[in-house]
mmCIF file of C-alpha atoms in Angstrom:
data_model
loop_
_atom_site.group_PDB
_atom_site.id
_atom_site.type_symbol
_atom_site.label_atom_id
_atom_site.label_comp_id
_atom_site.label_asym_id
_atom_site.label_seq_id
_atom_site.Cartn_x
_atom_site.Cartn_y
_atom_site.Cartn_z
ATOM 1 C CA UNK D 1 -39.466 58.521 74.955
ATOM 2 C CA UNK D 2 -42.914 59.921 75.619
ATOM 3 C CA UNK D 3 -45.950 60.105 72.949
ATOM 4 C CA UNK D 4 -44.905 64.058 72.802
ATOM 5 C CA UNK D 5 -41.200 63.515 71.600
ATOM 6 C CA UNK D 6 -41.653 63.609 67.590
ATOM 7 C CA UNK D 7 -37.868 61.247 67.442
ATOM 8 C CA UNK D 8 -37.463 59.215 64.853
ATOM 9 C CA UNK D 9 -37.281 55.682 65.316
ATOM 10 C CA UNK D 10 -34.112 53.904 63.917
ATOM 11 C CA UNK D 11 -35.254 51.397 61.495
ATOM 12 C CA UNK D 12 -32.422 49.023 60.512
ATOM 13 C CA UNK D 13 -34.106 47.366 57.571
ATOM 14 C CA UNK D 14 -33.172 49.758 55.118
ATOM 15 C CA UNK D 15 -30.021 47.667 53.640
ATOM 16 C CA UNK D 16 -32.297 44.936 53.512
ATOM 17 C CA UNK D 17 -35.158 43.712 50.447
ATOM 18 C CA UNK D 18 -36.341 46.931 51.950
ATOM 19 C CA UNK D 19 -34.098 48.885 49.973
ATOM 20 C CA UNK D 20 -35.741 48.311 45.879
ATOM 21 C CA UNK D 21 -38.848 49.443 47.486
ATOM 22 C CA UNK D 22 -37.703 52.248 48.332
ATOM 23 C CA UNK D 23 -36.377 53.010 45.524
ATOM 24 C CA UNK D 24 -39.468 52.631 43.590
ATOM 25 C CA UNK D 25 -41.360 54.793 46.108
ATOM 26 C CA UNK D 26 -39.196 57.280 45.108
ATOM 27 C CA UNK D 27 -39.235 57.106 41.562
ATOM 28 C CA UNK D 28 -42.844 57.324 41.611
ATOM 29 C CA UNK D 29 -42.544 60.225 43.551
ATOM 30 C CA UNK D 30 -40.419 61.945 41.156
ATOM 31 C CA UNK D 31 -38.003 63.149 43.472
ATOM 32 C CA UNK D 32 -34.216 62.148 44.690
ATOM 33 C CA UNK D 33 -34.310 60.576 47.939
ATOM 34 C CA UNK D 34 -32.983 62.045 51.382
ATOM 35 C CA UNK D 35 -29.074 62.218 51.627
ATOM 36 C CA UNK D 36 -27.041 62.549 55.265
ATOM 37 C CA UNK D 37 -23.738 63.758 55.265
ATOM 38 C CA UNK D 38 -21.313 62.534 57.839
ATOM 39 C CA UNK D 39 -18.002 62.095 58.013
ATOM 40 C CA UNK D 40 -17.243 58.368 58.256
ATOM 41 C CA UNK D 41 -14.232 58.384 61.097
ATOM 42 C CA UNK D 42 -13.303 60.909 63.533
ATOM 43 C CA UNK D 43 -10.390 60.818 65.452
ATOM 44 C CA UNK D 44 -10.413 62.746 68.801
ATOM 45 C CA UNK D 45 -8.089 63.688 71.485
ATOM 46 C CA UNK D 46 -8.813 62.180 74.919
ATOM 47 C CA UNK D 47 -9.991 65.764 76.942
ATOM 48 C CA UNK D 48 -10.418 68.164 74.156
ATOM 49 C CA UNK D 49 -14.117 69.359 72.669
ATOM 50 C CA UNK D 50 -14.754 68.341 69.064
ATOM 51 C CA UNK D 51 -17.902 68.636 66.602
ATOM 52 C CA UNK D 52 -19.352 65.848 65.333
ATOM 53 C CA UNK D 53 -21.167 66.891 61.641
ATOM 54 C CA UNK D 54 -24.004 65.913 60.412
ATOM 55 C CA UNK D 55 -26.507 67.539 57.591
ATOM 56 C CA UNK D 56 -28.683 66.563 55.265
ATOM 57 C CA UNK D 57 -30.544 67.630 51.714
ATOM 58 C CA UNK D 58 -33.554 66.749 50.671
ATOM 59 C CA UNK D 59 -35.862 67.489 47.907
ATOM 60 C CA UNK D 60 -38.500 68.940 50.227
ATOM 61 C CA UNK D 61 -38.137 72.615 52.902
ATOM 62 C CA UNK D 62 -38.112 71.422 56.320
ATOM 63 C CA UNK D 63 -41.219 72.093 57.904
ATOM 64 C CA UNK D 64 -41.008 71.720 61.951
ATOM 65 C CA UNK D 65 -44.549 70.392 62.240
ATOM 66 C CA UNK D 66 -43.155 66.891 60.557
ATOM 67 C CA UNK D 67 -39.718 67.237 60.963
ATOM 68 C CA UNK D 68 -38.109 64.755 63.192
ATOM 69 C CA UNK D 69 -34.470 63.793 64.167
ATOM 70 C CA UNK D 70 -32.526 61.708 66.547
ATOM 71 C CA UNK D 71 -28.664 61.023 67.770
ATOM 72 C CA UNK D 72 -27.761 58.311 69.220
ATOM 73 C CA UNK D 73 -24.921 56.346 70.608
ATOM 74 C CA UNK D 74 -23.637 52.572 70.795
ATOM 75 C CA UNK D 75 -20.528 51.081 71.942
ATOM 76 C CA UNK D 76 -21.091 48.867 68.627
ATOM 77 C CA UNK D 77 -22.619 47.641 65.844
ATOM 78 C CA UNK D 78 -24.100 44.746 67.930
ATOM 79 C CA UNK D 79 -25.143 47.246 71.238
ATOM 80 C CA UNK D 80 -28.590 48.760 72.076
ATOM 81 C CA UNK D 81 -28.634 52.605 70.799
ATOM 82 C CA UNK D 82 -28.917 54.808 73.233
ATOM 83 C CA UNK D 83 -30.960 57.943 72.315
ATOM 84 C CA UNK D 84 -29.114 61.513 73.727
ATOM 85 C CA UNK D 85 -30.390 64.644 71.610
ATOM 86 C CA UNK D 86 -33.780 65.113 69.518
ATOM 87 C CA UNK D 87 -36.569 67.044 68.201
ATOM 88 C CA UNK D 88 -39.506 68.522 69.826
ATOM 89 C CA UNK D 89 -41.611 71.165 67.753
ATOM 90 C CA UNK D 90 -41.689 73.877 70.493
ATOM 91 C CA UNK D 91 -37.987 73.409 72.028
ATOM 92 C CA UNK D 92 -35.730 72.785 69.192
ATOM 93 C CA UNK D 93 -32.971 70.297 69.254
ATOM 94 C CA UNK D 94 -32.937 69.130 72.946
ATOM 95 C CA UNK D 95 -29.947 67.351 74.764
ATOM 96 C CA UNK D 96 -31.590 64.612 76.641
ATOM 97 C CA UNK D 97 -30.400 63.352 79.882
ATOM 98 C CA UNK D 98 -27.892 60.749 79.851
ATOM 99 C CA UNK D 99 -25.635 59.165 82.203
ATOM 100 C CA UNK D 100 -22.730 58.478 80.127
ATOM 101 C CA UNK D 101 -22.279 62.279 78.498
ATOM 102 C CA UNK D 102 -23.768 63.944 81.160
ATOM 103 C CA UNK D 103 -24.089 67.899 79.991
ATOM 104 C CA UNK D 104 -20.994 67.235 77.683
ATOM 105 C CA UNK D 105 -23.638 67.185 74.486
ATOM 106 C CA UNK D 106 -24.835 70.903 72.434
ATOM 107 C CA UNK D 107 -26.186 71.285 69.584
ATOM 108 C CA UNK D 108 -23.869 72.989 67.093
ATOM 109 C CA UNK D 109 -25.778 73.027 64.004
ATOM 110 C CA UNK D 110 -28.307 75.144 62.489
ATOM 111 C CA UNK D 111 -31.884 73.961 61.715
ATOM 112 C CA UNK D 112 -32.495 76.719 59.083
ATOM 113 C CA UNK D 113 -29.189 75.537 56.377
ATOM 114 C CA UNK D 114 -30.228 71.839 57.898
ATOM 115 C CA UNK D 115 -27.252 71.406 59.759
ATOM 116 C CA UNK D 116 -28.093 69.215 62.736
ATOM 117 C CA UNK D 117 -24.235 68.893 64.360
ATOM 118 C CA UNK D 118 -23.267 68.500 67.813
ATOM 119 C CA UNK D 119 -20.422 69.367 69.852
ATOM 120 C CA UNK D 120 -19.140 66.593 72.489
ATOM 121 C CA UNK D 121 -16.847 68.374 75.412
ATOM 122 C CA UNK D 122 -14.237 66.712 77.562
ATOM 123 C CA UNK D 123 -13.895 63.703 75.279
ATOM 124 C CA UNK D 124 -13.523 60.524 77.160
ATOM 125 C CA UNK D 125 -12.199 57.227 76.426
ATOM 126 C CA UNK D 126 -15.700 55.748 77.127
ATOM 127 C CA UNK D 127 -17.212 58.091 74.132
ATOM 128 C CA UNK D 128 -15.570 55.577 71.440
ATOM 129 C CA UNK D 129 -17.892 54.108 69.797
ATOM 130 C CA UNK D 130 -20.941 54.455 66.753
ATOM 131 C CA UNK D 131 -23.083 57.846 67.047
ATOM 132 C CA UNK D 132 -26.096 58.224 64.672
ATOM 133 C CA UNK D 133 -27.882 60.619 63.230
ATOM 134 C CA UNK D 134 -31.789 59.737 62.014
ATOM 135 C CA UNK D 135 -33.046 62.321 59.438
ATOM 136 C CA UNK D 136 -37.066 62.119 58.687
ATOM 137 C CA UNK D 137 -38.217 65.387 56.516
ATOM 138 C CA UNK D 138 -41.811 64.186 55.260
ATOM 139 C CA UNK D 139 -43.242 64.287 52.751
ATOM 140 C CA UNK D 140 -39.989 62.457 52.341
ATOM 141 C CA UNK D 141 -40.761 58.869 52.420
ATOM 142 C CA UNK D 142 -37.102 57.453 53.881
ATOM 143 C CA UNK D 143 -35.733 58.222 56.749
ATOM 144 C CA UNK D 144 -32.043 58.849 56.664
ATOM 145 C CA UNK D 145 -29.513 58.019 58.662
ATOM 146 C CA UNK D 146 -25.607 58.864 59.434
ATOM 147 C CA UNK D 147 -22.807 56.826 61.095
ATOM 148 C CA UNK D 148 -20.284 57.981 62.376
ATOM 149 C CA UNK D 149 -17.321 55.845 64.362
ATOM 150 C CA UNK D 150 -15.317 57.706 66.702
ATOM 151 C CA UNK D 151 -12.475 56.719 67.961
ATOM 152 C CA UNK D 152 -10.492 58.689 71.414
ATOM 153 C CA UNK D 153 -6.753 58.655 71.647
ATOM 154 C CA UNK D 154 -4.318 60.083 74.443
ATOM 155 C CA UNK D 155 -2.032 61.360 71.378
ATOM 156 C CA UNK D 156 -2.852 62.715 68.174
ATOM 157 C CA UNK D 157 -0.262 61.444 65.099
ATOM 158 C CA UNK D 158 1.846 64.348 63.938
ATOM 159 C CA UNK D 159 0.579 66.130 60.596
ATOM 160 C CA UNK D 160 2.661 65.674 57.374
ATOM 161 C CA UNK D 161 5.272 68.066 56.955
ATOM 162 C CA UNK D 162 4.621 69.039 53.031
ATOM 163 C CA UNK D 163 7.925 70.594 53.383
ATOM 164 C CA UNK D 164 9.797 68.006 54.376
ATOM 165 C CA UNK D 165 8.533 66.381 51.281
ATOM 166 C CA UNK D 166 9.169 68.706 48.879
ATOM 167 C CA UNK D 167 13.123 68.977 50.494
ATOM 168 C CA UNK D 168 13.371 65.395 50.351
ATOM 169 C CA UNK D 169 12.212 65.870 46.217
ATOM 170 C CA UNK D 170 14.290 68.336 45.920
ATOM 171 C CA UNK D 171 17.176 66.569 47.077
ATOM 172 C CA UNK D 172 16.393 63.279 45.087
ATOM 173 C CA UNK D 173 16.082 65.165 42.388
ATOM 174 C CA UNK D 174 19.038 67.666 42.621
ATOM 175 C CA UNK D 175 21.104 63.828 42.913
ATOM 176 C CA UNK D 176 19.385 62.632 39.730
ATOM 177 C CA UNK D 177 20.869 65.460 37.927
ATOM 178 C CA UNK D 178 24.216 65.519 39.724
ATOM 179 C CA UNK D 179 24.728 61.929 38.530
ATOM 180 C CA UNK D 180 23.244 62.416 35.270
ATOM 181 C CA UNK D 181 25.939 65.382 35.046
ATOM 182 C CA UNK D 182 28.693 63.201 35.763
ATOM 183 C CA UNK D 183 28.139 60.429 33.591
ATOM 184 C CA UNK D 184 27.608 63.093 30.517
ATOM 185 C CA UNK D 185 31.224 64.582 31.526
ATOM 186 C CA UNK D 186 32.605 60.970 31.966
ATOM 187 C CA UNK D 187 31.698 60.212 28.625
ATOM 188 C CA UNK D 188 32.893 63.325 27.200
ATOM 189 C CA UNK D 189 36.181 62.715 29.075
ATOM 190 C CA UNK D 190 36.358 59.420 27.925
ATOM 191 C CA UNK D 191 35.582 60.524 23.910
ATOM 192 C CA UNK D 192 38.010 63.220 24.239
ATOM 193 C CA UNK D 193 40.582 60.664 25.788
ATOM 194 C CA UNK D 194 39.819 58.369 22.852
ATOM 195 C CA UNK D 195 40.261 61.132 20.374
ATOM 196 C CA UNK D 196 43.623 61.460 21.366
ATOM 197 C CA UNK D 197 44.584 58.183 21.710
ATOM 198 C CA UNK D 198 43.481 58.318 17.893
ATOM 199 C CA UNK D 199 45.675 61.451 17.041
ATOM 200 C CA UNK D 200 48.783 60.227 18.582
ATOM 201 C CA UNK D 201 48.342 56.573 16.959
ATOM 202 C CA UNK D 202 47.946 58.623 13.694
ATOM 203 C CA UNK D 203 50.984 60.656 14.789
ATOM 204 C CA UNK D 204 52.838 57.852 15.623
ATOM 205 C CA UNK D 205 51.771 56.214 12.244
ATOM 206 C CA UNK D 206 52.903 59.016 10.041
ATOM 207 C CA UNK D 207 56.017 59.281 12.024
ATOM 208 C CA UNK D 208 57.124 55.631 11.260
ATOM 209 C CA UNK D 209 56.352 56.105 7.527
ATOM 210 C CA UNK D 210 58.011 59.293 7.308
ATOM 211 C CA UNK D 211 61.251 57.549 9.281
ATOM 212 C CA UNK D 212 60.646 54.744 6.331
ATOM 213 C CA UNK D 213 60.262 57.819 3.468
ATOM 214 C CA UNK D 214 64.034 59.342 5.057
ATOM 215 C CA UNK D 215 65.478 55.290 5.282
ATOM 216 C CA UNK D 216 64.686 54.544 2.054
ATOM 217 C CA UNK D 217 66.246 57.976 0.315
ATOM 218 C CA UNK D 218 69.443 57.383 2.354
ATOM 219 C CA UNK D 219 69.404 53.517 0.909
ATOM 220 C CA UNK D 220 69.591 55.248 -2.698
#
C-alpha cells in the first residue's frame, strides 16, 4: 500500500497486556471506546451474492480527513491477511485489485450512518475463510476490528418449519388430554361399577335376612 492510502494497519496486540492500557486511555478520555458490529458466522451458498455487514459506533462524528478503514481476507487464523477494499479521502471506499475476488467485491454500506458493508458476488468455495474489518475514527484512540468466518456450501439446510412444530404440539398435546380423558372415565366406570357391586351385596344382604325374618315366623 502506498504512503497515499490512509488503511489502517491491523494490529494484533490488542487481546494482549495491551488491552488494560487501553482501557485506561479511555477512561481518561472520558469516553466509551470504539465498537464493530459483525456478525460472527455466515453461511453462504456456493454461486449466489451475499453481504457481508459490518458497522461501527463510536463516541466521536466521522471526519474523512482521519478516518481510516480496511477489509481483509485470510484463509485462517494462522495466514497472512490479504488487504482487498479501503479508504482514500478523495475516492471513498475503494475495491482494490486482487487476484482471488477479482471484481466480485462492492461496497454496500454507507459512510454517512457508518455502515462500511460489502457485497461478495459469485461466491466460491475458495472465499471460505476469516474477512476483517479495521475501524480507526480518531480522535478515537483504538482501532477496532471485526471478524467474520465464512463458510461456502453447495446446499443450504432447510429452514424450520414453525408449523410443523406447532402440529406436532398440537398433536402431543391433543394425546395428553385424550389419555387423561380416558383414565378420568375409567375411573368413573370403575366407581360406578363398585357402587353397584355395593348395592347388590346390600340387596343380596337384606334379601337373606328378610328370607331369615319369613323362616323364622313360619317356625312359630
Amino acid at each position: 500500500m502506498g504512503s497515499s492510502s490512509p488503511a489502517v494497519i491491523a494490529d494484533r496486540r490488542c487481546g494482549g497486556g495491551g488491552g488494560g492500557l487501553l482501557l485506561l486511555l479511555l477512561s481518561l478520555s472520558g469516553c466509551s471506546s470504539m465498537d464493530v458490529l459483525v456478525p460472527g458466522n455466515i453461511n453462504a451458498l456456493n454461486g449466489t451474492t451475499i453481504k457481508i455487514p459490518c458497522a461501527f459506533t463510536s463516541c466521536y462524528k466521522m471526519d474523512i480527513t482521519k478516518f481510516a478503514m480496511n477489509w481483509t481476507y485470510q484463509e485462517t487464523v494462522n495466514d497472512t491477511e490479504e488487504m482487498f477494499m479501503t479508504f482514500y479521502r478523495k475516492r471513498g471506499m475503494v475495491a482494490l485489485r486482487s487476484d482471488r475476488f477479482g471484481d466480485r467485491v462492492m461496497f454496500a454500506g454507507n459512510l454517512d450512518k457508518n455502515d462500511l458493508s460489502i457485497t461478495l458476488s459469485d461466491v466460491q468455495i475458495e472465499d471460505e475463510g476469516i474477512y476483517n474489518c479495521y475501524v480507526r475514527n480518531p480522535p478515537d484512540r483504538i482501532q477496532g476490528q471485526g471478524v467474520i468466518k465464512l463458510t461456502v456450501v453447495t446446499e443450504l439446510p432447510p429452514p424450520r418449519d414453525s408449523t410443523i412444530a406447532v402440529a406436532i404440539g398440537a398433536s402431543v398435546g391433543g394425546a395428553l388430554a385424550l389419555l387423561i380423558l380416558s383414565m378420568v372415565v375409567v375411573k368413573c366406570l370403575r366407581r360406578h361399577r363398585k357402587q353397584e357391586l355395593i348395592s347388590e351385596e346390600k340387596m343380596e344382604e337384606e334379601g337373606k335376612l328378610e328370607a331369615e325374618g319369613v323362616a323364622e315366623e313360619e317356625t312359630k
